[in-house]
Amino acid sequence: MQRRRILLTAAAIAVSALVAPAAATAAQTKPILVADPAGTERDFVRWLSVHDPRPVVRETAQQTLTGGDATTFLAAGYTAAADRAARERAWQLDFADRTAAAYPARTHPWVHVAARRAAAGTDDELAGFAAGGFTAALTQDDAGRPYDDGAGQVTPDDRALVADLGHRDPNLTVRQRAADVRTDAEVAEFLRHGWLSAARLDLDAFRAEYVAGEWAGWDEARYHIGVAVTADRQARQGTAPPIAAVTAWRTVGTRAVKQPAIWTERERYAQGRADTWTRTALTATASPSPLRAALATDAPAVHAGWIAEARHAADQRTWWQTLIRYAQDTATLWTRPGV
């Protein structure tokens, strides 16, 4: 009991000795979550307007930036937009599937192919088919324009390439789609359209994963920063014990500590995909196959998309590192009043 009293007395003395750090020694480089809470909400909405893979969510975020309230959007608008995106995708997918069944390839090849592409494609491709793609394809069929499925242009090299992609391509959707190819018509369709569509799906999946993760991480960080700023202010005013500020700032750093490593791994992954598409673009450009013309034209854009993701991941890592460093420095300064 005597030892316990001594330890409690020592702890009380240590806590009472904490005083607010002098302004001259305050932690530097205030993260925006601390310096401008309202601004950081608009920044996060702006981030979602660029990086969320769902068109409906991006559009709603953009509308919020031009005439809405960021706080309201983050509290309820984002979830509502995500729900609306899910409903619209379900409707568009059903429309594409029903259209493919109602317009068979033997009578409406243009519509049938366009519908199947949309059903297997990205949210943007689905939306594009529902908005105008169906009408454009039906115009081709009604005009009697012959549709060439490309099977007659497939070479042994084309078949070998698709077979190899089905076993070894590092992009999951590309690998799965290539592995499902059987006929020469399917080889042609994959080279003319499916490869690029699958690549865009992989990029969208990557974005969806990190948007979900960042949404949860950012919301948690915002909450803990609010607690820490409040505890810090109260401790400076003498209405709360200094140890409360120390604990709150340490919590911020501890809760966010995994984020930089996560974004480092995302940067590595994105750079790897960019390198893959550098090689793909070079191969497509060098190939004499007419089936790879679209690939040669659009592969650089896929490469650029992954490069942009790698750079973005590096920026996000820095954002989290700045936040963690500030929290750690501020907690430390509270415990070193003589500095």
JSON list of N, CA and C in Angstrom, two decimals, residues 110-166:
[
{"chain": "A", "resi": 110, "resn": "TRP", "atom": "N", "xyz": [-24.78, -4.86, -83.73]},
{"chain": "A", "resi": 110, "resn": "TRP", "atom": "CA", "xyz": [-24.22, -3.66, -83.11]},
{"chain": "A", "resi": 110, "resn": "TRP", "atom": "C", "xyz": [-24.79, -3.44, -81.71]},
{"chain": "A", "resi": 111, "resn": "VAL", "atom": "N", "xyz": [-26.11, -3.56, -81.58]},
{"chain": "A", "resi": 111, "resn": "VAL", "atom": "CA", "xyz": [-26.74, -3.38, -80.27]},
{"chain": "A", "resi": 111, "resn": "VAL", "atom": "C", "xyz": [-26.30, -4.48, -79.31]},
{"chain": "A", "resi": 112, "resn": "HIS", "atom": "N", "xyz": [-26.28, -5.70, -79.79]},
{"chain": "A", "resi": 112, "resn": "HIS", "atom": "CA", "xyz": [-25.94, -6.84, -78.94]},
{"chain": "A", "resi": 112, "resn": "HIS", "atom": "C", "xyz": [-24.53, -6.68, -78.36]},
{"chain": "A", "resi": 113, "resn": "VAL", "atom": "N", "xyz": [-23.57, -6.35, -79.21]},
{"chain": "A", "resi": 113, "resn": "VAL", "atom": "CA", "xyz": [-22.19, -6.20, -78.75]},
{"chain": "A", "resi": 113, "resn": "VAL", "atom": "C", "xyz": [-22.08, -5.01, -77.79]},
{"chain": "A", "resi": 114, "resn": "ALA", "atom": "N", "xyz": [-22.74, -3.90, -78.13]},
{"chain": "A", "resi": 114, "resn": "ALA", "atom": "CA", "xyz": [-22.67, -2.72, -77.25]},
{"chain": "A", "resi": 114, "resn": "ALA", "atom": "C", "xyz": [-23.27, -3.02, -75.88]},
{"chain": "A", "resi": 115, "resn": "ALA", "atom": "N", "xyz": [-24.37, -3.77, -75.86]},
{"chain": "A", "resi": 115, "resn": "ALA", "atom": "CA", "xyz": [-25.00, -4.10, -74.58]},
{"chain": "A", "resi": 115, "resn": "ALA", "atom": "C", "xyz": [-24.13, -5.02, -73.75]},
{"chain": "A", "resi": 116, "resn": "ARG", "atom": "N", "xyz": [-23.52, -6.01, -74.39]},
{"chain": "A", "resi": 116, "resn": "ARG", "atom": "CA", "xyz": [-22.65, -6.93, -73.66]},
{"chain": "A", "resi": 116, "resn": "ARG", "atom": "C", "xyz": [-21.41, -6.21, -73.14]},
{"chain": "A", "resi": 117, "resn": "ARG", "atom": "N", "xyz": [-20.88, -5.30, -73.92]},
{"chain": "A", "resi": 117, "resn": "ARG", "atom": "CA", "xyz": [-19.73, -4.52, -73.46]},
{"chain": "A", "resi": 117, "resn": "ARG", "atom": "C", "xyz": [-20.10, -3.69, -72.23]},
{"chain": "A", "resi": 118, "resn": "ALA", "atom": "N", "xyz": [-21.26, -3.07, -72.29]},
{"chain": "A", "resi": 118, "resn": "ALA", "atom": "CA", "xyz": [-21.69, -2.24, -71.16]},
{"chain": "A", "resi": 118, "resn": "ALA", "atom": "C", "xyz": [-21.89, -3.08, -69.90]},
{"chain": "A", "resi": 119, "resn": "ALA", "atom": "N", "xyz": [-22.53, -4.22, -70.06]},
{"chain": "A", "resi": 119, "resn": "ALA", "atom": "CA", "xyz": [-22.81, -5.08, -68.90]},
{"chain": "A", "resi": 119, "resn": "ALA", "atom": "C", "xyz": [-21.53, -5.55, -68.22]},
{"chain": "A", "resi": 120, "resn": "ALA", "atom": "N", "xyz": [-20.47, -5.69, -68.99]},
{"chain": "A", "resi": 120, "resn": "ALA", "atom": "CA", "xyz": [-19.20, -6.16, -68.44]},
{"chain": "A", "resi": 120, "resn": "ALA", "atom": "C", "xyz": [-18.25, -5.02, -68.12]},
{"chain": "A", "resi": 121, "resn": "GLY", "atom": "N", "xyz": [-18.71, -3.78, -68.32]},
{"chain": "A", "resi": 121, "resn": "GLY", "atom": "CA", "xyz": [-17.81, -2.65, -68.23]},
{"chain": "A", "resi": 121, "resn": "GLY", "atom": "C", "xyz": [-17.87, -1.87, -66.93]},
{"chain": "A", "resi": 122, "resn": "THR", "atom": "N", "xyz": [-17.28, -0.71, -66.97]},
{"chain": "A", "resi": 122, "resn": "THR", "atom": "CA", "xyz": [-17.21, 0.18, -65.82]},
{"chain": "A", "resi": 122, "resn": "THR", "atom": "C", "xyz": [-18.55, 0.90, -65.63]},
{"chain": "A", "resi": 123, "resn": "ASP", "atom": "N", "xyz": [-18.66, 1.61, -64.52]},
{"chain": "A", "resi": 123, "resn": "ASP", "atom": "CA", "xyz": [-19.86, 2.42, -64.29]},
{"chain": "A", "resi": 123, "resn": "ASP", "atom": "C", "xyz": [-20.03, 3.46, -65.40]},
{"chain": "A", "resi": 124, "resn": "ASP", "atom": "N", "xyz": [-18.92, 4.04, -65.84]},
{"chain": "A", "resi": 124, "resn": "ASP", "atom": "CA", "xyz": [-18.99, 5.03, -66.92]},
{"chain": "A", "resi": 124, "resn": "ASP", "atom": "C", "xyz": [-19.48, 4.39, -68.21]},
{"chain": "A", "resi": 125, "resn": "GLU", "atom": "N", "xyz": [-19.04, 3.17, -68.51]},
{"chain": "A", "resi": 125, "resn": "GLU", "atom": "CA", "xyz": [-19.47, 2.49, -69.73]},
{"chain": "A", "resi": 125, "resn": "GLU", "atom": "C", "xyz": [-20.95, 2.12, -69.65]},
{"chain": "A", "resi": 126, "resn": "LEU", "atom": "N", "xyz": [-21.39, 1.67, -68.49]},
{"chain": "A", "resi": 126, "resn": "LEU", "atom": "CA", "xyz": [-22.81, 1.37, -68.31]},
{"chain": "A", "resi": 126, "resn": "LEU", "atom": "C", "xyz": [-23.67, 2.61, -68.50]},
{"chain": "A", "resi": 127, "resn": "ALA", "atom": "N", "xyz": [-23.25, 3.69, -67.86]},
{"chain": "A", "resi": 127, "resn": "ALA", "atom": "CA", "xyz": [-24.01, 4.94, -67.96]},
{"chain": "A", "resi": 127, "resn": "ALA", "atom": "C", "xyz": [-24.03, 5.44, -69.40]},
{"chain": "A", "resi": 128, "resn": "GLY", "atom": "N", "xyz": [-22.90, 5.31, -70.09]},
{"chain": "A", "resi": 128, "resn": "GLY", "atom": "CA", "xyz": [-22.82, 5.75, -71.48]},
{"chain": "A", "resi": 128, "resn": "GLY", "atom": "C", "xyz": [-23.74, 4.97, -72.40]},
{"chain": "A", "resi": 129, "resn": "PHE", "atom": "N", "xyz": [-23.88, 3.68, -72.15]},
{"chain": "A", "resi": 129, "resn": "PHE", "atom": "CA", "xyz": [-24.77, 2.86, -72.97]},
{"chain": "A", "resi": 129, "resn": "PHE", "atom": "C", "xyz": [-26.23, 3.27, -72.75]},
{"chain": "A", "resi": 130, "resn": "ALA", "atom": "N", "xyz": [-26.59, 3.48, -71.48]},
{"chain": "A", "resi": 130, "resn": "ALA", "atom": "CA", "xyz": [-27.96, 3.87, -71.18]},
{"chain": "A", "resi": 130, "resn": "ALA", "atom": "C", "xyz": [-28.28, 5.26, -71.71]},
{"chain": "A", "resi": 131, "resn": "ALA", "atom": "N", "xyz": [-27.29, 6.15, -71.68]},
{"chain": "A", "resi": 131, "resn": "ALA", "atom": "CA", "xyz": [-27.53, 7.54, -72.07]},
{"chain": "A", "resi": 131, "resn": "ALA", "atom": "C", "xyz": [-27.60, 7.74, -73.57]},
{"chain": "A", "resi": 132, "resn": "GLY", "atom": "N", "xyz": [-26.80, 7.02, -74.32]},
{"chain": "A", "resi": 132, "resn": "GLY", "atom": "CA", "xyz": [-26.80, 7.25, -75.77]},
{"chain": "A", "resi": 132, "resn": "GLY", "atom": "C", "xyz": [-26.21, 6.11, -76.58]},
{"chain": "A", "resi": 133, "resn": "GLY", "atom": "N", "xyz": [-25.51, 5.22, -75.92]},
{"chain": "A", "resi": 133, "resn": "GLY", "atom": "CA", "xyz": [-24.87, 4.12, -76.63]},
{"chain": "A", "resi": 133, "resn": "GLY", "atom": "C", "xyz": [-25.84, 3.17, -77.30]},
{"chain": "A", "resi": 134, "resn": "PHE", "atom": "N", "xyz": [-26.95, 2.90, -76.62]},
{"chain": "A", "resi": 134, "resn": "PHE", "atom": "CA", "xyz": [-27.96, 2.02, -77.22]},
{"chain": "A", "resi": 134, "resn": "PHE", "atom": "C", "xyz": [-28.52, 2.63, -78.50]},
{"chain": "A", "resi": 135, "resn": "THR", "atom": "N", "xyz": [-28.87, 3.89, -78.44]},
{"chain": "A", "resi": 135, "resn": "THR", "atom": "CA", "xyz": [-29.43, 4.56, -79.61]},
{"chain": "A", "resi": 135, "resn": "THR", "atom": "C", "xyz": [-28.45, 4.58, -80.77]},
{"chain": "A", "resi": 136, "resn": "ALA", "atom": "N", "xyz": [-27.18, 4.85, -80.48]},
{"chain": "A", "resi": 136, "resn": "ALA", "atom": "CA", "xyz": [-26.16, 4.90, -81.52]},
{"chain": "A", "resi": 136, "resn": "ALA", "atom": "C", "xyz": [-25.98, 3.54, -82.17]},
{"chain": "A", "resi": 137, "resn": "ALA", "atom": "N", "xyz": [-25.97, 2.48, -81.35]},
{"chain": "A", "resi": 137, "resn": "ALA", "atom": "CA", "xyz": [-25.80, 1.13, -81.89]},
{"chain": "A", "resi": 137, "resn": "ALA", "atom": "C", "xyz": [-27.03, 0.72, -82.71]},
{"chain": "A", "resi": 138, "resn": "LEU", "atom": "N", "xyz": [-28.23, 1.08, -82.24]},
{"chain": "A", "resi": 138, "resn": "LEU", "atom": "CA", "xyz": [-29.44, 0.73, -82.98]},
{"chain": "A", "resi": 138, "resn": "LEU", "atom": "C", "xyz": [-29.47, 1.43, -84.33]},
{"chain": "A", "resi": 139, "resn": "THR", "atom": "N", "xyz": [-28.94, 2.63, -84.38]},
{"chain": "A", "resi": 139, "resn": "THR", "atom": "CA", "xyz": [-28.86, 3.35, -85.66]},
{"chain": "A", "resi": 139, "resn": "THR", "atom": "C", "xyz": [-28.03, 2.57, -86.67]},
{"chain": "A", "resi": 140, "resn": "GLN", "atom": "N", "xyz": [-26.92, 1.99, -86.21]},
{"chain": "A", "resi": 140, "resn": "GLN", "atom": "CA", "xyz": [-26.06, 1.20, -87.09]},
{"chain": "A", "resi": 140, "resn": "GLN", "atom": "C", "xyz": [-26.80, -0.04, -87.59]},
{"chain": "A", "resi": 141, "resn": "ASP", "atom": "N", "xyz": [-27.52, -0.72, -86.70]},
{"chain": "A", "resi": 141, "resn": "ASP", "atom": "CA", "xyz": [-28.27, -1.91, -87.11]},
{"chain": "A", "resi": 141, "resn": "ASP", "atom": "C", "xyz": [-29.40, -1.55, -88.07]},
{"chain": "A", "resi": 142, "resn": "ASP", "atom": "N", "xyz": [-30.11, -0.50, -87.77]},
{"chain": "A", "resi": 142, "resn": "ASP", "atom": "CA", "xyz": [-31.24, -0.10, -88.63]},
{"chain": "A", "resi": 142, "resn": "ASP", "atom": "C", "xyz": [-30.76, 0.31, -90.02]},
{"chain": "A", "resi": 143, "resn": "ALA", "atom": "N", "xyz": [-29.52, 0.82, -90.08]},
{"chain": "A", "resi": 143, "resn": "ALA", "atom": "CA", "xyz": [-28.97, 1.21, -91.38]},
{"chain": "A", "resi": 143, "resn": "ALA", "atom": "C", "xyz": [-28.42, 0.01, -92.14]},
{"chain": "A", "resi": 144, "resn": "GLY", "atom": "N", "xyz": [-28.42, -1.15, -91.50]},
{"chain": "A", "resi": 144, "resn": "GLY", "atom": "CA", "xyz": [-27.93, -2.36, -92.15]},
{"chain": "A", "resi": 144, "resn": "GLY", "atom": "C", "xyz": [-26.42, -2.42, -92.30]},
{"chain": "A", "resi": 145, "resn": "ARG", "atom": "N", "xyz": [-25.71, -1.70, -91.47]},
{"chain": "A", "resi": 145, "resn": "ARG", "atom": "CA", "xyz": [-24.25, -1.69, -91.56]},
{"chain": "A", "resi": 145, "resn": "ARG", "atom": "C", "xyz": [-23.70, -3.03, -91.07]},
{"chain": "A", "resi": 146, "resn": "PRO", "atom": "N", "xyz": [-22.93, -3.73, -91.88]},
{"chain": "A", "resi": 146, "resn": "PRO", "atom": "CA", "xyz": [-22.39, -5.03, -91.48]},
{"chain": "A", "resi": 146, "resn": "PRO", "atom": "C", "xyz": [-21.46, -4.89, -90.27]},
{"chain": "A", "resi": 147, "resn": "TYR", "atom": "N", "xyz": [-21.52, -5.89, -89.39]},
{"chain": "A", "resi": 147, "resn": "TYR", "atom": "CA", "xyz": [-20.64, -5.90, -88.22]},
{"chain": "A", "resi": 147, "resn": "TYR", "atom": "C", "xyz": [-19.63, -7.02, -88.38]},
{"chain": "A", "resi": 148, "resn": "ASP", "atom": "N", "xyz": [-18.34, -6.68, -88.29]},
{"chain": "A", "resi": 148, "resn": "ASP", "atom": "CA", "xyz": [-17.27, -7.66, -88.40]},
{"chain": "A", "resi": 148, "resn": "ASP", "atom": "C", "xyz": [-16.78, -7.99, -86.99]},
{"chain": "A", "resi": 149, "resn": "ASP", "atom": "N", "xyz": [-16.92, -9.25, -86.60]},
{"chain": "A", "resi": 149, "resn": "ASP", "atom": "CA", "xyz": [-16.51, -9.63, -85.24]},
{"chain": "A", "resi": 149, "resn": "ASP", "atom": "C", "xyz": [-15.00, -9.78, -85.10]},
{"chain": "A", "resi": 150, "resn": "GLY", "atom": "N", "xyz": [-14.26, -9.63, -86.21]},
{"chain": "A", "resi": 150, "resn": "GLY", "atom": "CA", "xyz": [-12.81, -9.63, -86.15]},
{"chain": "A", "resi": 150, "resn": "GLY", "atom": "C", "xyz": [-12.16, -10.99, -86.12]},
{"chain": "A", "resi": 151, "resn": "ALA", "atom": "N", "xyz": [-12.96, -12.05, -86.10]},
{"chain": "A", "resi": 151, "resn": "ALA", "atom": "CA", "xyz": [-12.39, -13.40, -85.98]},
{"chain": "A", "resi": 151, "resn": "ALA", "atom": "C", "xyz": [-11.43, -13.72, -87.13]},
{"chain": "A", "resi": 152, "resn": "GLY", "atom": "N", "xyz": [-11.75, -13.23, -88.32]},
{"chain": "A", "resi": 152, "resn": "GLY", "atom": "CA", "xyz": [-10.91, -13.51, -89.48]},
{"chain": "A", "resi": 152, "resn": "GLY", "atom": "C", "xyz": [-9.56, -12.81, -89.43]},
{"chain": "A", "resi": 153, "resn": "GLN", "atom": "N", "xyz": [-9.38, -11.86, -88.55]},
{"chain": "A", "resi": 153, "resn": "GLN", "atom": "CA", "xyz": [-8.12, -11.12, -88.46]},
{"chain": "A", "resi": 153, "resn": "GLN", "atom": "C", "xyz": [-7.19, -11.66, -87.36]},
{"chain": "A", "resi": 154, "resn": "VAL", "atom": "N", "xyz": [-7.67, -12.62, -86.59]},
{"chain": "A", "resi": 154, "resn": "VAL", "atom": "CA", "xyz": [-6.89, -13.15, -85.47]},
{"chain": "A", "resi": 154, "resn": "VAL", "atom": "C", "xyz": [-5.71, -13.98, -85.99]},
{"chain": "A", "resi": 155, "resn": "THR", "atom": "N", "xyz": [-4.55, -13.73, -85.45]},
{"chain": "A", "resi": 155, "resn": "THR", "atom": "CA", "xyz": [-3.33, -14.46, -85.82]},
{"chain": "A", "resi": 155, "resn": "THR", "atom": "C", "xyz": [-2.91, -15.37, -84.67]},
{"chain": "A", "resi": 156, "resn": "PRO", "atom": "N", "xyz": [-2.03, -16.32, -84.94]},
{"chain": "A", "resi": 156, "resn": "PRO", "atom": "CA", "xyz": [-1.50, -17.16, -83.85]},
{"chain": "A", "resi": 156, "resn": "PRO", "atom": "C", "xyz": [-0.85, -16.33, -82.74]},
{"chain": "A", "resi": 157, "resn": "ASP", "atom": "N", "xyz": [-0.21, -15.24, -83.13]},
{"chain": "A", "resi": 157, "resn": "ASP", "atom": "CA", "xyz": [0.40, -14.37, -82.13]},
{"chain": "A", "resi": 157, "resn": "ASP", "atom": "C", "xyz": [-0.65, -13.73, -81.23]},
{"chain": "A", "resi": 158, "resn": "ASP", "atom": "N", "xyz": [-1.80, -13.36, -81.80]},
{"chain": "A", "resi": 158, "resn": "ASP", "atom": "CA", "xyz": [-2.89, -12.81, -81.01]},
{"chain": "A", "resi": 158, "resn": "ASP", "atom": "C", "xyz": [-3.40, -13.84, -80.00]},
{"chain": "A", "resi": 159, "resn": "ARG", "atom": "N", "xyz": [-3.59, -15.07, -80.47]},
{"chain": "A", "resi": 159, "resn": "ARG", "atom": "CA", "xyz": [-4.07, -16.12, -79.57]},
{"chain": "A", "resi": 159, "resn": "ARG", "atom": "C", "xyz": [-3.08, -16.37, -78.44]},
{"chain": "A", "resi": 160, "resn": "ALA", "atom": "N", "xyz": [-1.81, -16.41, -78.79]},
{"chain": "A", "resi": 160, "resn": "ALA", "atom": "CA", "xyz": [-0.77, -16.67, -77.78]},
{"chain": "A", "resi": 160, "resn": "ALA", "atom": "C", "xyz": [-0.71, -15.54, -76.74]},
{"chain": "A", "resi": 161, "resn": "LEU", "atom": "N", "xyz": [-0.86, -14.31, -77.21]},
{"chain": "A", "resi": 161, "resn": "LEU", "atom": "CA", "xyz": [-0.83, -13.18, -76.30]},
{"chain": "A", "resi": 161, "resn": "LEU", "atom": "C", "xyz": [-1.97, -13.25, -75.29]},
{"chain": "A", "resi": 162, "resn": "VAL", "atom": "N", "xyz": [-3.19, -13.50, -75.77]},
{"chain": "A", "resi": 162, "resn": "VAL", "atom": "CA", "xyz": [-4.34, -13.55, -74.87]},
{"chain": "A", "resi": 162, "resn": "VAL", "atom": "C", "xyz": [-4.21, -14.71, -73.89]},
{"chain": "A", "resi": 163, "resn": "ALA", "atom": "N", "xyz": [-3.73, -15.85, -74.37]},
{"chain": "A", "resi": 163, "resn": "ALA", "atom": "CA", "xyz": [-3.53, -17.00, -73.49]},
{"chain": "A", "resi": 163, "resn": "ALA", "atom": "C", "xyz": [-2.52, -16.68, -72.39]},
{"chain": "A", "resi": 164, "resn": "ASP", "atom": "N", "xyz": [-1.45, -15.99, -72.76]},
{"chain": "A", "resi": 164, "resn": "ASP", "atom": "CA", "xyz": [-0.44, -15.61, -71.79]},
{"chain": "A", "resi": 164, "resn": "ASP", "atom": "C", "xyz": [-0.99, -14.64, -70.75]},
{"chain": "A", "resi": 165, "resn": "LEU", "atom": "N", "xyz": [-1.81, -13.68, -71.20]},
{"chain": "A", "resi": 165, "resn": "LEU", "atom": "CA", "xyz": [-2.43, -12.73, -70.27]},
{"chain": "A", "resi": 165, "resn": "LEU", "atom": "C", "xyz": [-3.33, -13.44, -69.27]},
{"chain": "A", "resi": 166, "resn": "GLY", "atom": "N", "xyz": [-4.00, -14.49, -69.74]},
{"chain": "A", "resi": 166, "resn": "GLY", "atom": "CA", "xyz": [-4.89, -15.24, -68.87]},
{"chain": "A", "resi": 166, "resn": "GLY", "atom": "C", "xyz": [-4.17, -15.97, -67.75]}
]
